[in-house]
Amino acid sequence: MWCTKSAAERVYLVRTLISMSIYVLVTAIVSWIFAHRHPQGALVYLLAVLPALPIFAVIASLGKYLVEEKDEFVRTVLVQCSLWATAVVLAFATCLGSLQKYVPSVNKSPGLQNYWVFVVWFLAFAAAQPLVRWRYK
Amino acid sequence: MKNRLRVLRAEKNWSQADLAERLEVSRQSVNAIETGKFDPSLPLAFRLARLFEMTIEQIFTDDGST
């Protein structure tokens, strides 16, 4: 399977894996600091921003892959998948916003928080790939 | 856009993977073009034409759908 991937795709997968690993690690560390060290002042804002930085790296990695990939069909599939993922995540964020405003218990639920938005985008992006490819069969 | 790619490939006795390798694209790309669900760009259409030693018009037919 690995050998059937283009050089650009292999580089993209490595870049994305590294960026996602950093995202998970930073999110875990920041969550631990908030839970156990109770930071205050400017440090709170700095810590809140840190998990968002690897997200730029993940999206930049996808953008670089779109430039480097020579197979135009693969590029088309990727663009469609990212649009599907964006649609899903915008719908998710809109629903979440309504629930947070009108259902007070949602704000206390750790499973329904805004920081899941990126995870939802990434999962939707992955899930869209076989579906989009299936449409071209 | 209709095309004769499947017939031309069969005449050469190439699999989709063989053609994909010659074009430096994925096998799924060849399949999507053959089924008419994905229209190749002009550069890829020229590469196909050169590979089969034909003109683009001899491979692809504009069905007027777009």
XYZ file of C-alpha atoms in Angstrom, chain A residues 14-118:
105
model
C 4.800 12.260 7.392
C 4.256 16.027 7.774
C 0.649 15.533 8.890
C 1.553 12.749 11.318
C 4.193 14.972 12.939
C 1.824 17.978 13.110
C -1.018 15.877 14.568
C 1.333 14.302 17.128
C 2.443 17.771 18.220
C -1.240 18.852 18.396
C -2.154 15.899 20.640
C 0.934 16.396 22.828
C 0.457 20.168 23.220
C -3.286 19.746 23.914
C -2.552 17.145 26.604
C 0.142 19.287 28.235
C -2.011 22.439 28.168
C -5.006 20.543 29.591
C -2.819 19.184 32.394
C -1.451 22.654 33.195
C -4.979 24.136 33.302
C -6.203 21.288 35.517
C -3.287 21.123 37.954
C -1.404 24.444 37.923
C -4.357 26.858 37.517
C -2.465 29.505 35.502
C -3.547 33.141 35.598
C -3.108 36.372 33.670
C -1.455 36.490 30.248
C -0.255 32.903 30.615
C -3.870 31.710 30.272
C -4.122 33.309 26.832
C -0.734 31.985 25.763
C -1.651 28.440 26.813
C -5.016 28.695 25.043
C -3.297 29.665 21.786
C -0.660 26.910 21.865
C -2.891 23.958 20.760
C -4.134 26.022 17.817
C -0.657 26.490 16.316
C -0.184 22.878 15.063
C -3.529 23.250 13.249
C -1.869 25.793 10.963
C 0.852 23.236 10.309
C -1.723 20.535 9.388
C -3.557 22.838 6.956
C -0.273 24.182 5.538
C 0.822 20.574 5.004
C -2.366 19.913 3.022
C -1.826 23.102 1.006
C 1.763 22.130 0.217
C 0.596 18.658 -0.827
C -1.958 20.199 -3.199
C 0.893 22.111 -4.834
C 3.326 19.175 -4.953
C 0.933 16.385 -6.038
C 1.197 15.876 -9.809
C -1.938 13.735 -10.129
C -4.768 16.165 -10.911
C -7.464 13.618 -10.020
C -5.984 13.181 -6.539
C -5.875 16.974 -6.162
C -9.558 17.190 -7.157
C -10.498 14.525 -4.605
C -8.538 16.310 -1.861
C -10.175 19.675 -2.555
C -13.644 18.081 -2.500
C -12.838 16.256 0.761
C -11.642 19.459 2.408
C -14.860 21.197 1.317
C -16.963 18.363 2.756
C -14.977 18.504 6.000
C -15.429 22.290 6.163
C -19.190 21.903 5.619
C -19.399 19.284 8.382
C -17.349 21.348 10.831
C -19.318 24.552 10.164
C -22.580 22.661 10.699
C -21.128 21.089 13.868
C -19.969 24.474 15.214
C -23.340 26.069 14.440
C -25.230 23.260 16.216
C -22.803 23.399 19.134
C -23.224 27.174 19.404
C -27.018 26.837 19.563
C -26.813 24.062 22.132
C -24.351 26.027 24.286
C -26.661 29.035 24.233
C -29.992 27.305 24.828
C -29.084 24.103 26.701
C -27.057 25.040 29.814
C -26.016 21.439 30.558
C -24.072 21.342 27.250
C -21.546 23.851 28.587
C -20.708 21.453 31.412
C -20.325 18.450 29.117
C -16.638 17.748 28.382
C -17.612 15.863 25.233
C -19.175 18.888 23.566
C -16.614 21.676 23.597
C -15.364 24.025 20.903
C -11.861 22.557 20.846
C -13.331 19.410 19.234
C -13.948 21.401 16.049
C -10.542 20.584 14.566
